[in-house]
Amino acid sequence: MQALLRVLATGKDVAEMGAAYGETAAVLAETARSVVTVELDPERVAVARERLAGCGNVELLEGDVYEHLRGRGPFGLVFVDGGLRPVDPERWEAILALVEPGGLLVKDDMTPGRPIEGDEVREFLLRDPRLAATEFLVAADMAVIVAAKLG
Ligand SMILES: C[S@@+](CC[C@H](N)C(=O)[O-])C[C@H]1O[C@@H](n2cnc3c(N)ncnc32)[C@H](O)[C@@H]1O
């Protein structure tokens, strides 16, 4: 997953929703132009802050990601970490608003083999006409959806 994100982030302004300990943010920083990453849990933020101290292109913010990112962007890549599990359509609208036209939205931690119908995340990402999206396996037990914002 990190190898994929490292490639997709290349040259882009990136937003990561859910930093945890900053592991993926550090990988994104290797290729991205800039990375904004947000984490709710103060203890995780403290660990991430240490890990990311040497990454001059990373901005680490503590608090609710929807609050912090509202009105920011647009970003060339928005990584919605599986830990967030947004199912509310309003949340997805807010996330989509962060992505620039032609930019990418990545959602990991999808359980493989589930139908689209009845799965709020899949219905939004794979059926919304504003997106071109595909789902694929990155491990035997984990799928990812990569969606590009059209127009
Ligand atoms: C699976 S972890 C993130 C892992 C990280 N992206 C990585 O790959 O290294 C998900 C994180 O999202 C955080 N989180 C959940 N809801 C959040 C919110 N509304 N705002 C900010 N962070 C949130 C959790 O505290 C948790 O640390």
Tab-separated table of C-alpha atoms and ligand atoms in Angstrom:
chain	number	residue	atom	x	y	z
A	1	MET	CA	0.000	0.000	0.000
A	2	GLN	CA	2.806	2.398	0.887
A	3	ALA	CA	4.663	1.546	-2.333
A	4	LEU	CA	1.520	2.348	-4.332
A	5	LEU	CA	0.942	5.631	-2.500
A	6	ARG	CA	4.589	6.607	-2.952
A	7	VAL	CA	4.135	6.320	-6.725
A	8	LEU	CA	0.725	8.016	-6.864
A	9	ALA	CA	1.960	10.941	-4.725
A	10	THR	CA	4.761	11.900	-7.065
A	11	GLY	CA	4.900	15.654	-7.614
A	12	LYS	CA	1.510	16.215	-5.995
A	13	ASP	CA	0.115	18.157	-3.076
A	14	VAL	CA	-1.204	15.370	-0.862
A	15	ALA	CA	-3.679	15.191	2.005
A	16	GLU	CA	-3.691	12.178	4.299
A	17	MET	CA	-6.768	11.641	6.463
A	18	GLY	CA	-5.605	9.840	9.597
A	19	ALA	CA	-1.843	10.109	10.221
A	20	ALA	CA	-1.579	7.640	13.119
A	21	TYR	CA	2.178	7.377	13.804
A	22	GLY	CA	3.206	9.103	10.580
A	23	GLU	CA	4.532	6.015	8.829
A	24	THR	CA	2.748	6.537	5.547
A	25	ALA	CA	3.198	10.311	5.688
A	26	ALA	CA	6.962	9.746	5.768
A	27	VAL	CA	6.707	7.596	2.636
A	28	LEU	CA	4.429	10.094	0.861
A	29	ALA	CA	6.916	12.856	1.665
A	30	GLU	CA	9.604	11.088	-0.365
A	31	THR	CA	7.857	11.839	-3.659
A	32	ALA	CA	5.090	14.395	-2.982
A	33	ARG	CA	5.496	18.139	-3.393
A	34	SER	CA	3.729	18.652	-0.073
A	35	VAL	CA	1.844	16.537	2.461
A	36	VAL	CA	-0.794	17.650	4.942
A	37	THR	CA	-1.691	14.916	7.403
A	38	VAL	CA	-4.164	15.056	10.279
A	39	GLU	CA	-4.554	12.875	13.365
A	40	LEU	CA	-7.123	12.960	16.149
A	41	ASP	CA	-5.198	11.087	18.853
A	42	PRO	CA	-2.655	13.333	20.648
A	43	GLU	CA	-0.402	10.433	21.628
A	44	ARG	CA	-0.175	9.310	18.017
A	45	VAL	CA	0.460	12.883	16.936
A	46	ALA	CA	3.422	13.081	19.328
A	47	VAL	CA	4.992	9.961	17.805
A	48	ALA	CA	4.257	11.163	14.274
A	49	ARG	CA	5.766	14.569	15.042
A	50	GLU	CA	9.065	12.946	15.972
A	51	ARG	CA	9.030	10.660	12.957
A	52	LEU	CA	8.245	13.514	10.556
A	53	ALA	CA	10.568	16.103	12.096
A	54	GLY	CA	13.037	15.809	9.221
A	55	CYS	CA	10.399	16.028	6.472
A	56	GLY	CA	10.336	19.663	5.411
A	57	ASN	CA	7.388	19.172	3.061
A	58	VAL	CA	5.029	17.692	5.697
A	59	GLU	CA	2.489	19.606	7.765
A	60	LEU	CA	1.144	17.515	10.654
A	61	LEU	CA	-2.048	18.764	12.290
A	62	GLU	CA	-3.748	17.527	15.447
A	63	GLY	CA	-7.529	17.307	15.588
A	64	ASP	CA	-10.449	16.348	13.404
A	65	VAL	CA	-9.450	15.980	9.782
A	66	TYR	CA	-12.742	17.318	8.421
A	67	GLU	CA	-12.342	20.485	10.489
A	68	HIS	CA	-8.722	21.004	9.538
A	69	LEU	CA	-9.066	20.350	5.822
A	70	ARG	CA	-12.316	22.245	5.222
A	71	GLY	CA	-11.568	24.972	2.685
A	72	ARG	CA	-8.043	23.718	2.003
A	73	GLY	CA	-6.652	22.270	-1.188
A	74	PRO	CA	-7.340	21.319	-3.833
A	75	PHE	CA	-5.012	18.339	-3.564
A	76	GLY	CA	-3.656	16.105	-6.302
A	77	LEU	CA	-3.997	13.086	-4.023
A	78	VAL	CA	-6.249	12.536	-1.032
A	79	PHE	CA	-5.582	9.359	0.929
A	80	VAL	CA	-8.547	8.343	3.065
A	81	ASP	CA	-7.137	5.857	5.502
A	82	GLY	CA	-9.312	2.854	6.245
A	83	GLY	CA	-9.389	3.824	9.905
A	84	LEU	CA	-11.774	6.698	9.129
A	85	ARG	CA	-14.562	4.593	7.642
A	86	PRO	CA	-16.662	7.500	6.338
A	87	VAL	CA	-20.060	6.189	5.326
A	88	ASP	CA	-22.021	9.423	5.454
A	89	PRO	CA	-22.549	10.875	1.917
A	90	GLU	CA	-21.895	14.385	3.275
A	91	ARG	CA	-18.469	13.237	4.421
A	92	TRP	CA	-17.719	11.898	0.952
A	93	GLU	CA	-18.845	15.171	-0.619
A	94	ALA	CA	-16.458	17.014	1.708
A	95	ILE	CA	-13.636	14.651	0.740
A	96	LEU	CA	-14.371	14.981	-2.986
A	97	ALA	CA	-14.286	18.773	-2.677
A	98	LEU	CA	-10.655	18.489	-1.569
A	99	VAL	CA	-9.565	16.766	-4.799
A	100	GLU	CA	-8.500	18.817	-7.802
A	101	PRO	CA	-9.916	17.922	-11.246
A	102	GLY	CA	-7.836	14.992	-12.495
A	103	GLY	CA	-6.641	14.367	-8.959
A	104	LEU	CA	-6.795	11.053	-7.158
A	105	LEU	CA	-8.727	9.770	-4.185
A	106	VAL	CA	-7.435	6.578	-2.568
A	107	LYS	CA	-9.317	4.471	-0.018
A	108	ASP	CA	-7.592	1.453	1.499
A	109	ASP	CA	-8.627	-1.322	3.868
A	110	MET	CA	-11.503	-2.536	1.698
A	111	THR	CA	-12.565	-6.139	2.368
A	112	PRO	CA	-12.202	-7.967	-0.969
A	113	GLY	CA	-15.102	-9.638	-2.711
A	114	ARG	CA	-17.950	-7.567	-1.310
A	115	PRO	CA	-20.726	-6.363	-3.662
A	116	ILE	CA	-20.982	-2.681	-4.528
A	117	GLU	CA	-24.684	-2.478	-3.724
A	118	GLY	CA	-25.311	-1.822	-0.067
A	119	ASP	CA	-21.731	-0.763	0.599
A	120	GLU	CA	-21.793	3.023	1.047
A	121	VAL	CA	-18.092	3.467	0.326
A	122	ARG	CA	-18.129	1.384	-2.844
A	123	GLU	CA	-21.387	2.915	-4.046
A	124	PHE	CA	-19.923	6.393	-3.758
A	125	LEU	CA	-16.470	5.726	-5.158
A	126	LEU	CA	-17.312	3.189	-7.865
A	127	ARG	CA	-20.701	4.510	-9.049
A	128	ASP	CA	-20.448	8.278	-8.836
A	129	PRO	CA	-20.339	9.743	-12.392
A	130	ARG	CA	-17.878	12.422	-11.249
A	131	LEU	CA	-15.252	9.730	-10.669
A	132	ALA	CA	-13.409	7.128	-12.737
A	133	ALA	CA	-12.515	4.434	-10.253
A	134	THR	CA	-11.230	0.912	-9.921
A	135	GLU	CA	-10.833	-1.543	-7.062
A	136	PHE	CA	-7.969	-4.020	-6.848
A	137	LEU	CA	-6.198	-6.279	-4.395
A	138	VAL	CA	-3.036	-5.133	-2.665
A	139	ALA	CA	-2.952	-8.219	-0.416
A	140	ALA	CA	-4.979	-11.409	-0.187
A	141	ASP	CA	-7.180	-9.812	2.446
A	142	MET	CA	-7.133	-6.152	1.430
A	143	ALA	CA	-8.423	-4.230	-1.563
A	144	VAL	CA	-7.953	-0.572	-2.405
A	145	ILE	CA	-10.057	1.804	-4.474
A	146	VAL	CA	-8.292	4.412	-6.582
A	147	ALA	CA	-10.596	7.068	-8.038
A	148	ALA	CA	-9.762	9.974	-10.344
A	149	LYS	CA	-11.922	13.111	-10.254
A	150	LEU	CA	-13.207	13.834	-13.747
A	151	GLY	CA	-13.362	17.218	-15.390
B	1	LIG	C1	-5.272	3.179	10.357
B	1	LIG	S1	-4.807	4.623	11.184
B	1	LIG	C2	-3.867	5.567	10.046
B	1	LIG	C3	-2.590	4.947	9.539
B	1	LIG	C4	-1.754	5.900	8.709
B	1	LIG	N1	-2.520	6.524	7.629
B	1	LIG	C5	-0.592	5.168	8.085
B	1	LIG	O1	-0.809	4.545	7.029
B	1	LIG	O2	0.502	5.186	8.659
B	1	LIG	C6	-6.297	5.589	11.198
B	1	LIG	C7	-6.129	6.827	12.040
B	1	LIG	O3	-7.201	7.723	11.782
B	1	LIG	C8	-7.389	8.465	12.969
B	1	LIG	N2	-8.687	9.137	12.862
B	1	LIG	C9	-9.927	8.572	12.923
B	1	LIG	N3	-10.880	9.522	12.760
B	1	LIG	C10	-10.223	10.714	12.582
B	1	LIG	C11	-10.646	12.051	12.378
B	1	LIG	N4	-11.954	12.362	12.284
B	1	LIG	N5	-9.709	13.022	12.249
B	1	LIG	C12	-8.390	12.716	12.321
B	1	LIG	N6	-7.919	11.455	12.512
B	1	LIG	C13	-8.823	10.460	12.650
B	1	LIG	C14	-7.282	7.417	14.075
B	1	LIG	O4	-7.005	8.018	15.319
B	1	LIG	C15	-6.150	6.528	13.545
B	1	LIG	O5	-4.909	6.871	14.127
